[in-house]
PDB file of C-alpha atoms in Angstrom:
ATOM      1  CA  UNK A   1      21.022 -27.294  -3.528  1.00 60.00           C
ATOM      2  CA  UNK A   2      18.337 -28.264  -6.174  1.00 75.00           C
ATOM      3  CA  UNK A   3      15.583 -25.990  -6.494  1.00 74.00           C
ATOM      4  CA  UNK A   4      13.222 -24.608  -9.296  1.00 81.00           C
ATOM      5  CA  UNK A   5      11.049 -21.628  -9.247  1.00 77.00           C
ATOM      6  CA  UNK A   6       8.071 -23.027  -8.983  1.00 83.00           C
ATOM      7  CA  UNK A   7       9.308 -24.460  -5.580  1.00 86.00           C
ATOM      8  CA  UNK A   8       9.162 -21.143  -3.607  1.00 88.00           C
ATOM      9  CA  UNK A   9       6.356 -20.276  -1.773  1.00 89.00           C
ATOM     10  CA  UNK A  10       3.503 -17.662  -2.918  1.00 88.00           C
ATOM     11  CA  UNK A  11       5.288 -14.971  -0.134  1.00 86.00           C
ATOM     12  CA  UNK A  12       8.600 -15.415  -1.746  1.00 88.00           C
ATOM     13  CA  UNK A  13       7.562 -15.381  -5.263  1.00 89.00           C
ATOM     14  CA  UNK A  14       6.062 -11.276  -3.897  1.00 91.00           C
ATOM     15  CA  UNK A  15       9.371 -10.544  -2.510  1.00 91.00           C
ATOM     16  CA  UNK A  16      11.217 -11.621  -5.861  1.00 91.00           C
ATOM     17  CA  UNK A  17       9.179  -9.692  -7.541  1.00 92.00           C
ATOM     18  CA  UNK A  18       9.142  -6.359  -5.551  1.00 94.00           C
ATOM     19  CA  UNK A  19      13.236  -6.867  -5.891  1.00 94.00           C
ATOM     20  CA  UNK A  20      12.752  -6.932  -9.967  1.00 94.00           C
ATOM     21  CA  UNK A  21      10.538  -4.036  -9.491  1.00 94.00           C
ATOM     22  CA  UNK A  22      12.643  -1.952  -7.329  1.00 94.00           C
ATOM     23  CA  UNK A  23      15.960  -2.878  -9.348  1.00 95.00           C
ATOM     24  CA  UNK A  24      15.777  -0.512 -11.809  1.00 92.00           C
ATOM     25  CA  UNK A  25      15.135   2.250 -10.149  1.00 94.00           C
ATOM     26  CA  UNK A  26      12.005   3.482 -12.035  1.00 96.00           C
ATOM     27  CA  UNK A  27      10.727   6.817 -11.735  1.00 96.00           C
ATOM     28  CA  UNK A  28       7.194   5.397 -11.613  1.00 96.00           C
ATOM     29  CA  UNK A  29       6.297   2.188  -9.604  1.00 96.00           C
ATOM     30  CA  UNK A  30       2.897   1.034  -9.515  1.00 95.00           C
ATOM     31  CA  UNK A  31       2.759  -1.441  -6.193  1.00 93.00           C
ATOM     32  CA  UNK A  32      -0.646  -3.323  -6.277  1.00 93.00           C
ATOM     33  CA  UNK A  33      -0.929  -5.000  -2.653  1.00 92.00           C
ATOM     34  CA  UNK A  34       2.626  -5.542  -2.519  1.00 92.00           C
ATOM     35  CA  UNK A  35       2.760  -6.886   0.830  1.00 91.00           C
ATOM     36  CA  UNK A  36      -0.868  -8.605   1.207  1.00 88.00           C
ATOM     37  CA  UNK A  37       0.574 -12.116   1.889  1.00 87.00           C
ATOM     38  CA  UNK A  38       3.511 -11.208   4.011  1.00 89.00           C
ATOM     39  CA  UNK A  39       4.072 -11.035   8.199  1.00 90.00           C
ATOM     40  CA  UNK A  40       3.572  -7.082   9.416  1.00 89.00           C
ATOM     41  CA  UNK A  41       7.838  -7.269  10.006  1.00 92.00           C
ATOM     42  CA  UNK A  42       8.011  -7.631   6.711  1.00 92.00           C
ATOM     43  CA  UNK A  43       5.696  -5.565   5.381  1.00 92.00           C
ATOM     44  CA  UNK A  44       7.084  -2.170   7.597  1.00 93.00           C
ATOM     45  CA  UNK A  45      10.647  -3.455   5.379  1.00 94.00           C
ATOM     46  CA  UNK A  46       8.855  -3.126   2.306  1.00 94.00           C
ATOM     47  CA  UNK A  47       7.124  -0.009   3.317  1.00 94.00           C
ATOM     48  CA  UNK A  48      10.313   1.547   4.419  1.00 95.00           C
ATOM     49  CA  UNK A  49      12.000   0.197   0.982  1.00 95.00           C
ATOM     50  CA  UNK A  50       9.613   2.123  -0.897  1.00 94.00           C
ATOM     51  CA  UNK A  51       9.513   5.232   1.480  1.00 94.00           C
ATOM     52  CA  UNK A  52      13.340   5.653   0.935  1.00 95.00           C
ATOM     53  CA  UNK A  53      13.063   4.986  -2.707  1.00 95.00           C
ATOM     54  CA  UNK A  54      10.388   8.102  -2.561  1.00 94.00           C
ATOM     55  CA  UNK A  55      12.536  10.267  -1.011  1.00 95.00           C
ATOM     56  CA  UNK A  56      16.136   9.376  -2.223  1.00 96.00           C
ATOM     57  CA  UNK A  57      15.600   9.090  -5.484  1.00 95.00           C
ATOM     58  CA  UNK A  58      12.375  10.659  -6.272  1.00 95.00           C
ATOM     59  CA  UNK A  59      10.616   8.122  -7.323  1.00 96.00           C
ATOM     60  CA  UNK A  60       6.748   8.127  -7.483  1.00 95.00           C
ATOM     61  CA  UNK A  61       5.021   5.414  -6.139  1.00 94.00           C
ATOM     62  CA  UNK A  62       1.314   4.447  -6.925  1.00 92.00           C
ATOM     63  CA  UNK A  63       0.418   2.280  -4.130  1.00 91.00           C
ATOM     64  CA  UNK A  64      -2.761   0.052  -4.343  1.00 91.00           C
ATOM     65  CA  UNK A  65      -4.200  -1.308  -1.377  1.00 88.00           C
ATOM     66  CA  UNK A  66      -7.608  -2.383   0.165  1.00 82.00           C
ATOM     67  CA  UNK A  67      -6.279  -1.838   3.507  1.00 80.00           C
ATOM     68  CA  UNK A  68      -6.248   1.638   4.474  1.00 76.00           C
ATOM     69  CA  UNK A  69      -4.929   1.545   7.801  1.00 76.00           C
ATOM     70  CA  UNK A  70      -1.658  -0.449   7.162  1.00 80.00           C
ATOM     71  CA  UNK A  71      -0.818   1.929   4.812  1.00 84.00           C
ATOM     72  CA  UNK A  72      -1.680   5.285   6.232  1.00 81.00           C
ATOM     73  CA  UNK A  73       1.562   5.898   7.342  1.00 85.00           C
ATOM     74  CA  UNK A  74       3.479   5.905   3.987  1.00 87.00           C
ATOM     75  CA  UNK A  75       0.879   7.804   2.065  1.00 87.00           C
ATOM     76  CA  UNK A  76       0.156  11.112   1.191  1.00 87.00           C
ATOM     77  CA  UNK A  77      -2.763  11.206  -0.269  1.00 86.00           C
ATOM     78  CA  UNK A  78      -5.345   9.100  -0.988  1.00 83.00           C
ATOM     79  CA  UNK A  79      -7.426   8.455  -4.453  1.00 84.00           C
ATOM     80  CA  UNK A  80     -10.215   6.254  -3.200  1.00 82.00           C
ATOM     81  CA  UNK A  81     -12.111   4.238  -5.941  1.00 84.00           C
ATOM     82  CA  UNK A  82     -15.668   2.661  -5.475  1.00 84.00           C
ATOM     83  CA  UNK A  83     -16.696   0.708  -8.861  1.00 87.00           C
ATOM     84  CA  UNK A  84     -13.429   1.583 -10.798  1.00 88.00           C
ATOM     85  CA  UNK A  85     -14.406   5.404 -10.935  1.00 88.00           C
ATOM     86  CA  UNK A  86     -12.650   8.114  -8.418  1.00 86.00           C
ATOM     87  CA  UNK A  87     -14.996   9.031  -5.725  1.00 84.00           C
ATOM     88  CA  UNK A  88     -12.314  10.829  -3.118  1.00 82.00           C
ATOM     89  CA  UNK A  89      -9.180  12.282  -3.889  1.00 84.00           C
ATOM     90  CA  UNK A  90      -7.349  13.841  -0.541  1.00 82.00           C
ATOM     91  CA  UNK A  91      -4.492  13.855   1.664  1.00 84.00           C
ATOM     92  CA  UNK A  92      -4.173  11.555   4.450  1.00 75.00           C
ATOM     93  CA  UNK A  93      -5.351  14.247   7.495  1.00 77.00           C
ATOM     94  CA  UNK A  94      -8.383  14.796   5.863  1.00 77.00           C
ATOM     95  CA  UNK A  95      -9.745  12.044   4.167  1.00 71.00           C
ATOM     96  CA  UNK A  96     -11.620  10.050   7.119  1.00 65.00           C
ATOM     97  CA  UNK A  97     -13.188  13.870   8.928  1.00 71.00           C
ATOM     98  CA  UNK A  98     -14.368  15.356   5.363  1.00 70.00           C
ATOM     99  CA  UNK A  99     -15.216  12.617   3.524  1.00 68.00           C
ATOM    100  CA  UNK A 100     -18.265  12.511   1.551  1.00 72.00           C
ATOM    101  CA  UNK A 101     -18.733   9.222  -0.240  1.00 75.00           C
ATOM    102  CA  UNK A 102     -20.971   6.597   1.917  1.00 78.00           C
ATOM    103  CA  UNK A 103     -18.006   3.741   1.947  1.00 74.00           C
ATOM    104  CA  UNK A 104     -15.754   5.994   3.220  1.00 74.00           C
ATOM    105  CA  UNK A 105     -18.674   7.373   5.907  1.00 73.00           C
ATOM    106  CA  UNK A 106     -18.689   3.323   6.749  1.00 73.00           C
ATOM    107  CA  UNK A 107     -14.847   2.896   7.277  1.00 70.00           C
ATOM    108  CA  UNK A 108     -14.850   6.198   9.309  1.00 70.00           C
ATOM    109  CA  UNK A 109     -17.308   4.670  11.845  1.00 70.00           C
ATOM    110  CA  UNK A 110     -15.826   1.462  12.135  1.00 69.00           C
ATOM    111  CA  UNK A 111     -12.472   2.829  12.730  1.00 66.00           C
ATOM    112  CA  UNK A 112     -13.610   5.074  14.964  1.00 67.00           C
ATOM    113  CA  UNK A 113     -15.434   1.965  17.047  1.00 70.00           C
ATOM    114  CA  UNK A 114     -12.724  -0.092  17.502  1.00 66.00           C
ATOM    115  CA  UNK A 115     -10.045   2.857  18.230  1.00 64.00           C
ATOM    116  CA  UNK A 116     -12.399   3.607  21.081  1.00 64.00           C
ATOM    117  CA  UNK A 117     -12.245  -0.033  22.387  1.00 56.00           C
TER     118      UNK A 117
END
């Protein structure tokens, strides 16, 4: 079989690199959208990749994401950010019912709409 790297596709190159990532076994991993591009089967695998990694072998994880629902369930805590500065820092119960910050106010109520539909 003859293939080169740049003949994988885009949701390949993102697993490659979560595997370089998680190889070492860092203390600190800093996942920025790591599963953005992939299918939602694979995404619960890398979820529950990192999730073990959290509680196995202590490892931190700083996980970025502009989706907050598909990643509610492996946080806990959030540190929203609204024009790079902190604007909400709190742990996953609380953050939609006490938030003060108009985007989160917005996400609240449009969560809210379609959970009732």
């Amino acid at each position: 079989m003859k293939s080169y790297p740049s003949d994988i596709t885009e949701g390949e190159a993102q697993k490659v690199m979560i595997a370089m990532a998680v190889a070492n076994q860092p203390r600190l991993l800093v996942a920025d959208e790591p599963t953005n591009i992939m299918e939602s089967t694979t995404q619960l695998q890398v979820y529950r990749l990192l999730s073990s990694m959290n509680q196995n072998l202590g490892t931190s994880i700083l996980l970025v994401s502009n989706d907050m629902r598909s990643i509610q369930n492996w946080v806990d805590s959030y540190n929203v950010l609204y024009c790079g500065q902190t604007v909400e820092i709190a742990d996953k119960e609380s953050i939609l019912e006490s938030s003060y910050h108009p985007i989160l106010e917005c996400y609240s109520i449009v969560r809210r709409t379609f959970l009732s539909l």
